[in-house]
mmCIF file of C-alpha atoms in Angstrom:
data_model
loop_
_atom_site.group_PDB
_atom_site.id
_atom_site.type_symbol
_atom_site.label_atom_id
_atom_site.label_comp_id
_atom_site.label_asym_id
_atom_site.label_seq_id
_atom_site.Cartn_x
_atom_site.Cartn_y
_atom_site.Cartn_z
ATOM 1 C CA UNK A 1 -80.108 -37.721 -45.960
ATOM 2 C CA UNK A 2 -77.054 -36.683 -48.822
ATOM 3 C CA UNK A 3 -73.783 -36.549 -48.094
ATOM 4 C CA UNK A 4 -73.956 -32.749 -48.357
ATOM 5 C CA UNK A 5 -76.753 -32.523 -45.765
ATOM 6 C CA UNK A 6 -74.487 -34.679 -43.562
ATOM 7 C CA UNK A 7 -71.581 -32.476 -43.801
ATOM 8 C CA UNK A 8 -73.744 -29.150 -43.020
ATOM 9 C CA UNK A 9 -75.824 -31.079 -40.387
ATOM 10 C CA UNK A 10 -71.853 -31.699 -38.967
ATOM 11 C CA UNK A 11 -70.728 -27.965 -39.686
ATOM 12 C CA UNK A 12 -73.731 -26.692 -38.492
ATOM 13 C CA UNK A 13 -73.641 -28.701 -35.079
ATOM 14 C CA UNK A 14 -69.345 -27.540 -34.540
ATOM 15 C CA UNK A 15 -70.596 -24.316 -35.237
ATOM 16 C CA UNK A 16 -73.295 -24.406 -32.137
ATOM 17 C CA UNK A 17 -71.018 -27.087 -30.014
ATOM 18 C CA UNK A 18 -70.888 -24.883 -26.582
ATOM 19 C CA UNK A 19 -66.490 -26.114 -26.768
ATOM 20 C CA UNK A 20 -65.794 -25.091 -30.265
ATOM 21 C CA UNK A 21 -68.486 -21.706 -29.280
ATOM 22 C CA UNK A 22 -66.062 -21.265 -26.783
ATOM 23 C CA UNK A 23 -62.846 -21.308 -28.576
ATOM 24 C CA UNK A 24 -64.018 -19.232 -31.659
ATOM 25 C CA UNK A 25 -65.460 -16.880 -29.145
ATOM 26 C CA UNK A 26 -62.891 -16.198 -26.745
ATOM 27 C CA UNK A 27 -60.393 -13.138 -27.737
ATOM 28 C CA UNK A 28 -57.382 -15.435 -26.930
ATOM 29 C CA UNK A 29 -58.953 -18.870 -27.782
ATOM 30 C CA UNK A 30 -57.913 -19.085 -32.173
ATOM 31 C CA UNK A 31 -54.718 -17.122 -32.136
ATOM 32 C CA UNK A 32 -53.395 -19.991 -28.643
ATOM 33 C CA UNK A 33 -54.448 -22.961 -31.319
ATOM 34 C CA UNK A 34 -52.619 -21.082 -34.119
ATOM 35 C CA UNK A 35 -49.611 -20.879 -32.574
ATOM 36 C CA UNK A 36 -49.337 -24.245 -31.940
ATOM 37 C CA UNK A 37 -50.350 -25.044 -35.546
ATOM 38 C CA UNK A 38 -47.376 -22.172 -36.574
ATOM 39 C CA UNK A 39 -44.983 -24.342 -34.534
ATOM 40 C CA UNK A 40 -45.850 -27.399 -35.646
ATOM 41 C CA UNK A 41 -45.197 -25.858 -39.323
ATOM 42 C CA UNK A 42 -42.274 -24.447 -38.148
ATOM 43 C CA UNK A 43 -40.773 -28.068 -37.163
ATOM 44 C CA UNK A 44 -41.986 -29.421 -40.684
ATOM 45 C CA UNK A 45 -40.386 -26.816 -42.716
ATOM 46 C CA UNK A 46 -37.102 -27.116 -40.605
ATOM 47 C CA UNK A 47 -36.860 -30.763 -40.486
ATOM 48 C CA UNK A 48 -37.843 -30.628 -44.698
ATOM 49 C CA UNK A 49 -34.755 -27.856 -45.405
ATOM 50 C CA UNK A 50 -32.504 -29.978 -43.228
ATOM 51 C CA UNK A 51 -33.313 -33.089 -44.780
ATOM 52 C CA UNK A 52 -32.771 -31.786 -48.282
ATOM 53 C CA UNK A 53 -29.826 -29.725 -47.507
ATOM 54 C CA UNK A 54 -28.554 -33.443 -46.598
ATOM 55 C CA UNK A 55 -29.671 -35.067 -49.292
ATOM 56 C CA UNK A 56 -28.557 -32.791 -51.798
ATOM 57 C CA UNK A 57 -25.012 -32.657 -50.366
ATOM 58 C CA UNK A 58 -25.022 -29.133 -49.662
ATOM 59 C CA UNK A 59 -25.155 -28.970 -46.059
ATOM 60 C CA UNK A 60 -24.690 -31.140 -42.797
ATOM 61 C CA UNK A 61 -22.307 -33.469 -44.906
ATOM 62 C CA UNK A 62 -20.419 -34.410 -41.844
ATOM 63 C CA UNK A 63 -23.184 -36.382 -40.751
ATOM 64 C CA UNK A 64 -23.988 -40.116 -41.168
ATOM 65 C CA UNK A 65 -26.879 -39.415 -43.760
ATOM 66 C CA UNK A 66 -28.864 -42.306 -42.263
ATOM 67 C CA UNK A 67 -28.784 -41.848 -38.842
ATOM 68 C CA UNK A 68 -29.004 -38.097 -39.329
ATOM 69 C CA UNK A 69 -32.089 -38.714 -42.022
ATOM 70 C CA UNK A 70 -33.665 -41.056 -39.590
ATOM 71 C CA UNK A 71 -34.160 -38.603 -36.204
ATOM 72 C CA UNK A 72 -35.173 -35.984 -38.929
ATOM 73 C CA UNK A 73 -37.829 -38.172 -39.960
ATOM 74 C CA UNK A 74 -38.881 -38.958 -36.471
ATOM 75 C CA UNK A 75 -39.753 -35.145 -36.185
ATOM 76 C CA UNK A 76 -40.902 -34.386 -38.975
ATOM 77 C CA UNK A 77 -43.398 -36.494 -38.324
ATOM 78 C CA UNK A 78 -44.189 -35.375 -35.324
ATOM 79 C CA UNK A 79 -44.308 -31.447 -36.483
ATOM 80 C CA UNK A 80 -46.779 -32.907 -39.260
ATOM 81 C CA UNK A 81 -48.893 -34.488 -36.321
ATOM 82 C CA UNK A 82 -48.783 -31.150 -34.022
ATOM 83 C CA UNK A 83 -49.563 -29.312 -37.179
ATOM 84 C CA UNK A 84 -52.604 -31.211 -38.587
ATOM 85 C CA UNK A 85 -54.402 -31.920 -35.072
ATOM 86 C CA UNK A 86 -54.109 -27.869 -33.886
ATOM 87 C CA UNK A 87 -55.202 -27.430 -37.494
ATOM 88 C CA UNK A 88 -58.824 -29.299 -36.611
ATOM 89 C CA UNK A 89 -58.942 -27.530 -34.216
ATOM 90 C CA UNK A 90 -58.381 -24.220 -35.613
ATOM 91 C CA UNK A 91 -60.960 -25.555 -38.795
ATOM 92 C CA UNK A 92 -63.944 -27.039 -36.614
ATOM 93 C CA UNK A 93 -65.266 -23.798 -35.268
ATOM 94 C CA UNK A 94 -66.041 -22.361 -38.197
ATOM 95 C CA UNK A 95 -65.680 -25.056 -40.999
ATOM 96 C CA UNK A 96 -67.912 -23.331 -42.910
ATOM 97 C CA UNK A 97 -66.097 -20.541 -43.144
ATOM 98 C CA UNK A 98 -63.026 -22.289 -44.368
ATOM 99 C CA UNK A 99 -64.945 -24.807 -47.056
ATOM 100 C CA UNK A 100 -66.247 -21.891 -48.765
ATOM 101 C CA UNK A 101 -62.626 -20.530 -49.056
ATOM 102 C CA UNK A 102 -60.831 -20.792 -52.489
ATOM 103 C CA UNK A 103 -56.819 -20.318 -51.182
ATOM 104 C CA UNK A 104 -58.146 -23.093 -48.074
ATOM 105 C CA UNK A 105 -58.959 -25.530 -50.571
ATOM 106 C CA UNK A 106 -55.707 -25.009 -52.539
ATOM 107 C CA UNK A 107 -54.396 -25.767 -49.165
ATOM 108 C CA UNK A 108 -55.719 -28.985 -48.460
ATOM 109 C CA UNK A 109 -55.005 -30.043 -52.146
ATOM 110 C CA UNK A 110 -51.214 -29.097 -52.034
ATOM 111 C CA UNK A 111 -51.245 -30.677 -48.485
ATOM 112 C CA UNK A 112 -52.539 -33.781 -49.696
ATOM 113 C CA UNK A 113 -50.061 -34.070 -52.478
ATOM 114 C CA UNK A 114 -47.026 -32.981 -50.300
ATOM 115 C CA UNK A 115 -47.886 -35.752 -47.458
ATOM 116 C CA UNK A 116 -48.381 -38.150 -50.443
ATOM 117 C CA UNK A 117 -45.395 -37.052 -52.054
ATOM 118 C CA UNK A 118 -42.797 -36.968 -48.605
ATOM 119 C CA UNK A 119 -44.117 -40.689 -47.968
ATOM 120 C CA UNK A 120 -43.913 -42.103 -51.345
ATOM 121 C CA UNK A 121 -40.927 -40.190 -53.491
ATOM 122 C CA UNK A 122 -39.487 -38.702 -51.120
ATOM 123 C CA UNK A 123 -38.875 -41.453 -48.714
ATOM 124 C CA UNK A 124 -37.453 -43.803 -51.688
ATOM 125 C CA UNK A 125 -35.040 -41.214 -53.058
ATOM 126 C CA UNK A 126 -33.597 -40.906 -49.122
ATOM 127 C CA UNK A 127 -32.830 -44.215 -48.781
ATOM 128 C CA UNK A 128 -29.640 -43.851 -50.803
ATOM 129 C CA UNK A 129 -27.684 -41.054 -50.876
ATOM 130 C CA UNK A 130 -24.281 -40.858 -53.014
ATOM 131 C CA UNK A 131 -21.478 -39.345 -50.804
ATOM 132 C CA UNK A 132 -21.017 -36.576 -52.814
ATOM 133 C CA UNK A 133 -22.757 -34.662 -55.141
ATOM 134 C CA UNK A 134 -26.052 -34.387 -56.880
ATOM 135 C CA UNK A 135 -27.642 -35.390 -59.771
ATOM 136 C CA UNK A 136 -30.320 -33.624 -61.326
ATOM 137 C CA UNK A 137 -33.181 -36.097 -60.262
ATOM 138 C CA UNK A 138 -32.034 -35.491 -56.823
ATOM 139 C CA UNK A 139 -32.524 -31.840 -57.776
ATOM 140 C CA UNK A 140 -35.753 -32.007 -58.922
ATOM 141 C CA UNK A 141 -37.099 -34.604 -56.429
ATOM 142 C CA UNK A 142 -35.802 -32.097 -53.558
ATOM 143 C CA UNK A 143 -37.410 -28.817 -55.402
ATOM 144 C CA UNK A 144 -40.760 -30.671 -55.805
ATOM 145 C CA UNK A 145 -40.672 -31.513 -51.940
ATOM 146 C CA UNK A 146 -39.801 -28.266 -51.021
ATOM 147 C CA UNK A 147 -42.520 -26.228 -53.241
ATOM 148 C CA UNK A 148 -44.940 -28.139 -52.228
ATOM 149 C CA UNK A 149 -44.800 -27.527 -48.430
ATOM 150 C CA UNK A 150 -43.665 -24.041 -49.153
ATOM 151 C CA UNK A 151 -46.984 -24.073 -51.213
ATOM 152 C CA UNK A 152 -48.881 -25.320 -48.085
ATOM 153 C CA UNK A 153 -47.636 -22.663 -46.044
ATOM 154 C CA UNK A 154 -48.171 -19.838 -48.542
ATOM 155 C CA UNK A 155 -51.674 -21.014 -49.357
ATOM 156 C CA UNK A 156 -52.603 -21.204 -45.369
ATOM 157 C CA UNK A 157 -50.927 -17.326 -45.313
ATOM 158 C CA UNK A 158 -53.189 -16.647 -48.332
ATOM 159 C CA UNK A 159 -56.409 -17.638 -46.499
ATOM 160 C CA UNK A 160 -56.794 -14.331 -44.651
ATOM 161 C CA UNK A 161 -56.219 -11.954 -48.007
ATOM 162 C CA UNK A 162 -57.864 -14.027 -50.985
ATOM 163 C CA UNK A 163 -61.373 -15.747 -50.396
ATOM 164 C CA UNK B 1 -34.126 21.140 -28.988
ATOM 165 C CA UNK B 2 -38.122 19.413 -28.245
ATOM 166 C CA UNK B 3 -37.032 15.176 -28.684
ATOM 167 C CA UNK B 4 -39.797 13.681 -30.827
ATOM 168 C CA UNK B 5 -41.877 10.754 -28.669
ATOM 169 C CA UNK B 6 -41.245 7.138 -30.283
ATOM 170 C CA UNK B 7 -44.990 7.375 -30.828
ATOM 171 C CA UNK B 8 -44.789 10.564 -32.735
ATOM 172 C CA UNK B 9 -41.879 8.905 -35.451
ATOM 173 C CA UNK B 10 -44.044 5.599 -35.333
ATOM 174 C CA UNK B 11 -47.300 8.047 -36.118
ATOM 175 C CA UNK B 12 -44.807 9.452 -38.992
ATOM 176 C CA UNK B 13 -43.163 6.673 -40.435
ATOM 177 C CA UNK B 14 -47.031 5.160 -40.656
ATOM 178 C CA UNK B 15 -48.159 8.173 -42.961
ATOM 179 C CA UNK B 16 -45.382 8.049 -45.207
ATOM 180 C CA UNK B 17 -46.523 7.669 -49.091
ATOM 181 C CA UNK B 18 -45.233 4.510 -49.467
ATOM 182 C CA UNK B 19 -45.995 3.154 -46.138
ATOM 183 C CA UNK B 20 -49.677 3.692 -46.634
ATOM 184 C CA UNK B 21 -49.160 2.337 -50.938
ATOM 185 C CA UNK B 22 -47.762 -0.907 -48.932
ATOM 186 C CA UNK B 23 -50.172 -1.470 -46.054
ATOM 187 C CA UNK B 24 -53.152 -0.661 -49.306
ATOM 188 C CA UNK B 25 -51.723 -3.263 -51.664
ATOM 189 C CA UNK B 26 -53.847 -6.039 -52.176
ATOM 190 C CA UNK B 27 -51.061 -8.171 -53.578
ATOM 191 C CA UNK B 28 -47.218 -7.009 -52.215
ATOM 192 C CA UNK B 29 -48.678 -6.646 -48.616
ATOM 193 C CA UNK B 30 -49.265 -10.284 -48.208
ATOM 194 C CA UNK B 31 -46.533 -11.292 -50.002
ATOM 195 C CA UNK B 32 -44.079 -9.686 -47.460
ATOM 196 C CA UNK B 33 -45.953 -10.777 -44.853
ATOM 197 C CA UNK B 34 -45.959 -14.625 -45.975
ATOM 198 C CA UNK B 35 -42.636 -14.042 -46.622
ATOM 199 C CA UNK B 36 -41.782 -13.167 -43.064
ATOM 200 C CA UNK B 37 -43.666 -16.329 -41.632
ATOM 201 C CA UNK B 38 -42.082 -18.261 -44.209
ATOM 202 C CA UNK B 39 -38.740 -17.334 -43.338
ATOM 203 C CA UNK B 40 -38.916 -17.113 -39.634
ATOM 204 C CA UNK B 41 -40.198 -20.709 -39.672
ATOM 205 C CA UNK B 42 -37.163 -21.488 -41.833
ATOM 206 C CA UNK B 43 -34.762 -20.604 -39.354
ATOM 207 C CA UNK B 44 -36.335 -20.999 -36.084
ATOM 208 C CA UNK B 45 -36.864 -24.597 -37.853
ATOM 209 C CA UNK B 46 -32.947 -24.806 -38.289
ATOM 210 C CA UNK B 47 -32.427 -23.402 -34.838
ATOM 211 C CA UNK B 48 -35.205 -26.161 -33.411
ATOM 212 C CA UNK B 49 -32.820 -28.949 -34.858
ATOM 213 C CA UNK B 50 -29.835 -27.904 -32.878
ATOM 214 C CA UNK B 51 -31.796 -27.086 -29.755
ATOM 215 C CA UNK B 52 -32.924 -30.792 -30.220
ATOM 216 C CA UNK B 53 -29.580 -31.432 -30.283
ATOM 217 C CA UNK B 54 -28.317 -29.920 -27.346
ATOM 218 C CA UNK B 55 -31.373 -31.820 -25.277
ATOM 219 C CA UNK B 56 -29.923 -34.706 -26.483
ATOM 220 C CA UNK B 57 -33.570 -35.566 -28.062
ATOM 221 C CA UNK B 58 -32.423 -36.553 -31.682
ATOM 222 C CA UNK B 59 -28.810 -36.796 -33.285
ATOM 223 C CA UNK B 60 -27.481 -37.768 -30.441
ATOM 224 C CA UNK B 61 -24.188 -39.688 -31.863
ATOM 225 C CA UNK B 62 -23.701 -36.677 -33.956
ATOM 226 C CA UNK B 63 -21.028 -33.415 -32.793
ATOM 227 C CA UNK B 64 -22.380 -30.852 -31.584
ATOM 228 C CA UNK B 65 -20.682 -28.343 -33.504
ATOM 229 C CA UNK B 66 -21.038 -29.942 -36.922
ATOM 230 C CA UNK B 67 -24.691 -29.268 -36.394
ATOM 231 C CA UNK B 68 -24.346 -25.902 -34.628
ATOM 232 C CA UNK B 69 -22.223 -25.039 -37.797
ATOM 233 C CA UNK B 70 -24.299 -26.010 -40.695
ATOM 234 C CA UNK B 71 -27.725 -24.997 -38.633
ATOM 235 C CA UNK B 72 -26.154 -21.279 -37.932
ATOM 236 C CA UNK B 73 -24.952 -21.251 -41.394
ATOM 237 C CA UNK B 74 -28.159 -21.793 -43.021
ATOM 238 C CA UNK B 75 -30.538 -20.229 -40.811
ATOM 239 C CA UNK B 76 -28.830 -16.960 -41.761
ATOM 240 C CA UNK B 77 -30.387 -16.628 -44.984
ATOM 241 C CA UNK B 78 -33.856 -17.016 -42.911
ATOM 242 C CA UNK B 79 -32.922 -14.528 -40.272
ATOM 243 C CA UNK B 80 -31.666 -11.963 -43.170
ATOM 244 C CA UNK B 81 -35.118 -12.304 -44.911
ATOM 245 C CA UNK B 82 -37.536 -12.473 -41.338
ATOM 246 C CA UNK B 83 -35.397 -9.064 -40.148
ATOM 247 C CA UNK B 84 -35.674 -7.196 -43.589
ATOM 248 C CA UNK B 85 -39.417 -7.612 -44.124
ATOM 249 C CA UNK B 86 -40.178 -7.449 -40.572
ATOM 250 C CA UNK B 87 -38.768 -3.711 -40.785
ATOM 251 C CA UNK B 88 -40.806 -2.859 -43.984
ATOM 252 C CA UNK B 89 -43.814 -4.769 -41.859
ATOM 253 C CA UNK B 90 -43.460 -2.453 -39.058
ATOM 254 C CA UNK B 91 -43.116 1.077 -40.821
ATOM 255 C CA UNK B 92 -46.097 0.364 -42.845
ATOM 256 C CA UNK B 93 -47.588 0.052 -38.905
ATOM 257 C CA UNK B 94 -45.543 1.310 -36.827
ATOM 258 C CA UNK B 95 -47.919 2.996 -34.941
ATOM 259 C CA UNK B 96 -50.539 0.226 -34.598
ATOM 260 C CA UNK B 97 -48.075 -1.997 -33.670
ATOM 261 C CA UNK B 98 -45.917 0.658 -31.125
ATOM 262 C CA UNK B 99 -49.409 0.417 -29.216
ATOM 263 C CA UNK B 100 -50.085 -3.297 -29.453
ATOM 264 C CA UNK B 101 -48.980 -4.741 -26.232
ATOM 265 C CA UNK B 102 -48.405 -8.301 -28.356
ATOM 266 C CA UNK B 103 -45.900 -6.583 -30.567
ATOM 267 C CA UNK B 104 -44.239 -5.415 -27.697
ATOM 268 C CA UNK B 105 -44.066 -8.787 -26.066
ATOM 269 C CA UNK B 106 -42.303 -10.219 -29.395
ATOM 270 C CA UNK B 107 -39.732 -7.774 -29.178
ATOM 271 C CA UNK B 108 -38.856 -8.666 -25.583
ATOM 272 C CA UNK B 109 -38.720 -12.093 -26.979
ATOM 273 C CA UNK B 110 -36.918 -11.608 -29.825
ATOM 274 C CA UNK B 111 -33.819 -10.007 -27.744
ATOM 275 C CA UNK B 112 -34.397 -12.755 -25.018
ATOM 276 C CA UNK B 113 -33.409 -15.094 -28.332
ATOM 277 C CA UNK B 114 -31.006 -13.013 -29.274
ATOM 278 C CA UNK B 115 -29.325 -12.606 -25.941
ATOM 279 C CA UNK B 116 -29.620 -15.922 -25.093
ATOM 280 C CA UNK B 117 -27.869 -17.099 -28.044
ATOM 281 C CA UNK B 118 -25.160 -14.557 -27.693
ATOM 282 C CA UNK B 119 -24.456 -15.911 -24.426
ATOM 283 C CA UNK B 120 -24.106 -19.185 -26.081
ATOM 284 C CA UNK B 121 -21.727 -17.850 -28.258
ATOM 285 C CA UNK B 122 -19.305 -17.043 -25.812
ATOM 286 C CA UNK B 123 -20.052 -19.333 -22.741
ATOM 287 C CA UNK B 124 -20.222 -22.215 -24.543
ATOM 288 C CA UNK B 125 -19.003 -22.144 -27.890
ATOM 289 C CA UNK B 126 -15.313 -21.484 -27.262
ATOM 290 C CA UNK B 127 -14.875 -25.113 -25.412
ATOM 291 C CA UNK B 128 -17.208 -26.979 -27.416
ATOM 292 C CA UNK B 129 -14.890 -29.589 -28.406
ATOM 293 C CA UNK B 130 -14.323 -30.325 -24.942
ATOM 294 C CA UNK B 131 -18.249 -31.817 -24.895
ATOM 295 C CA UNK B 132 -18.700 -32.144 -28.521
ATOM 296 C CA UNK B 133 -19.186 -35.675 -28.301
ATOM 297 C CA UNK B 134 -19.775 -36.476 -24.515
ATOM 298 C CA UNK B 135 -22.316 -38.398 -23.415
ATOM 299 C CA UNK B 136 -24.041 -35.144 -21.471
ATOM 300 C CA UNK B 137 -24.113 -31.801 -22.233
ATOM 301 C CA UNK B 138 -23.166 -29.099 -19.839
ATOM 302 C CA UNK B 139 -26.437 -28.022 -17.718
ATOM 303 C CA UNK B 140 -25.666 -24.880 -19.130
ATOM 304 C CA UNK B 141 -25.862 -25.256 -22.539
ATOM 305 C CA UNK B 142 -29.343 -27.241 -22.108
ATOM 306 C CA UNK B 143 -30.831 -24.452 -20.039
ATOM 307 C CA UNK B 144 -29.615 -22.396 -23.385
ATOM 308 C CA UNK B 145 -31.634 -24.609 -25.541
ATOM 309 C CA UNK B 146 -35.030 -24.666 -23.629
ATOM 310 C CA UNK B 147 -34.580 -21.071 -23.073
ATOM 311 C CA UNK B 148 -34.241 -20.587 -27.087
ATOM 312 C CA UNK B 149 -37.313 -23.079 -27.534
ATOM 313 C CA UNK B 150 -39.388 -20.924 -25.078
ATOM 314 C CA UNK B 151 -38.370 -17.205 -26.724
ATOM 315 C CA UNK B 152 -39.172 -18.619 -30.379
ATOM 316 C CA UNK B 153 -42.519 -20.670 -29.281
ATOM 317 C CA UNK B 154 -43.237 -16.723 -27.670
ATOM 318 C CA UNK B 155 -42.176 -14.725 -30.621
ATOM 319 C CA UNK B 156 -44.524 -17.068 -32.651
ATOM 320 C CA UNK B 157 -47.535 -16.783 -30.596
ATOM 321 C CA UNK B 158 -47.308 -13.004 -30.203
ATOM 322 C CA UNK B 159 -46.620 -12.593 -33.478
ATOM 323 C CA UNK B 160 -49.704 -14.433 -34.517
ATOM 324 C CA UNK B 161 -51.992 -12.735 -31.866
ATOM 325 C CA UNK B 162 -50.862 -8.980 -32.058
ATOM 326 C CA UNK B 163 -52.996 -9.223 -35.393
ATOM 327 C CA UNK B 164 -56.132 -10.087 -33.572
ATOM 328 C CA UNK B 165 -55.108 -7.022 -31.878
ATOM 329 C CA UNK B 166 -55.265 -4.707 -34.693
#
């Protein structure tokens, strides 16, 4: 058996699971697992303004950049966690459905490269902050991170209009 | 003088030229819409890191009011953007959405938030120093904070599922 048979033999069996029947069936059962995915999205695009806002000097300068960095982190994190597992379970329903998608697989590419980038570039540049001020790396390392998970967001919106 | 029904100006606003261009376009329709998501997850992400706050779950050797300050500040922009497409959202279906129960719900939510954060403003606010930096925040001020986690986590879901009710 190919790898591609595998994968349909595995989309074709969460399609006719009697659980994931259940949840794409039900009237209530997508939109309950969305809304969990929304506001797990909604904790990773606050905690990602707020930690750039800090970084960049432009807001929350008050704070102690590490400490206040650090519990940011800590959430982030965890809004990336709540996001990606109600996101499975939003996905293995119909995975299908969402393979076959164009703006879906823009969406896992920009994901990829946003995760990658928050853990790698992002997480380096953090790790020093000058107490005032901003030079134009720090610009650019802040407008990539942002983009990018604004691109995740606008791609998963884009899902529903363009196939 | 007859008083037109709310359903009768919904059923109006919903037929307007423009309103029907806008629900039809293939392109600015989804913009605004994304745009709205975008921006309410912007600020109800700003106003998550103060509620957090206010638990005491993160940033706890951190004031109070430098966070409320900076969070309110910024999540302004976000509230400015969610309210002004949210409007051009609704007239373009005002009428579906006037009869979606789910709609209604996130309204009742959305003044819950907004009522709830007003009585922040002035319970609270004014004597903040006082507990700026104490080791507990006032029970009050908590029950503000789960209460603003609950009406958001509500305006999100109903938001999401009144389209399933279209």
């Amino acid at each position: 058996m190919s790898l591609r048979e595998l994968v349909a033999a595995f989309y074709a069996w969460c399609y006719h699971s009697p659980a994931l029947s259940i949840l794409r069936d039900t009237k209530l059962g997508v939109p309950a697992v969305q809304t969990v995915h929304l506001i797990g999205i909604t904790i990773v695009l606050g905690t990602a303004v707020t930690m750039n806002l800090r970084y960049l000097n432009l807001g929350y300068r008050d704070l102690d950049a590490r400490s206040f960095l650090s519990s940011l982190w800590t959430w982030f994190r965890r809004g990336l966690l709540l996001t990606v597992v109600a996101g499975f379970v939003v996905f293995l329903p119909d995975p299908a459905r969402y393979v076959e998608n164009t703006s879906f697989r823009v969406k896992m590419a920009v994901l990829t490269v946003a995760i990658l980038y928050q853990f790698t570039v992002f997480r380096r540049a953090t790790r020093s902050i000058p107490t005032s001020g901003r030079t134009p790396k720090m610009i650019a390392i802040a407008a990539i991170t942002l983009m990018l998970w604004f691109g995740v967001g606008w791609c998963g919106r884009a899902i529903a209009f363009i196939g | 003088m007859i008083m037109p029904s709310i359903q009768s100006i919904c059923h109006w606003l919903q037929h307007l030229e423009w309103a029907q261009a806008f629900r039809e376009s293939s392109l600015l329709f989804p913009f605004v819409e994304g745009s709205h998501i975008l921006a309410l997850s912007i600020s109800v992400g700003l106003v998550f890191v103060l509620d957090l706050r206010l638990l005491r779950l993160a940033f706890r050797g951190e004031r109070v009011s430098a966070i409320m300050k900076q969070s309110a500040r910024f999540s302004l922009f976000g509230f400015a953007v969610m309210f002004a497409t949210g409007i051009v959202l609704f007239a373009a279906q005002a009428e579906k959405a006037y009869n979606n129960r789910f709609f209604l719900a996130k309204m009742v939510f959305l003044a819950g938030a907004g009522i709830n954060a007003a009585w922040y403003q002035k319970k609270y606010f004014p004597n903040m120093e006082d507990w700026d930096t104490a080791a507990r925040t006032p029970v009050g001020a908590r029950v503000c904070a789960i209460v603003s986690l609950i009406c958001w986590a509500a305006v999100i879901g109903c938001g999401r599922t009144m389209a399933y009710e279209f």
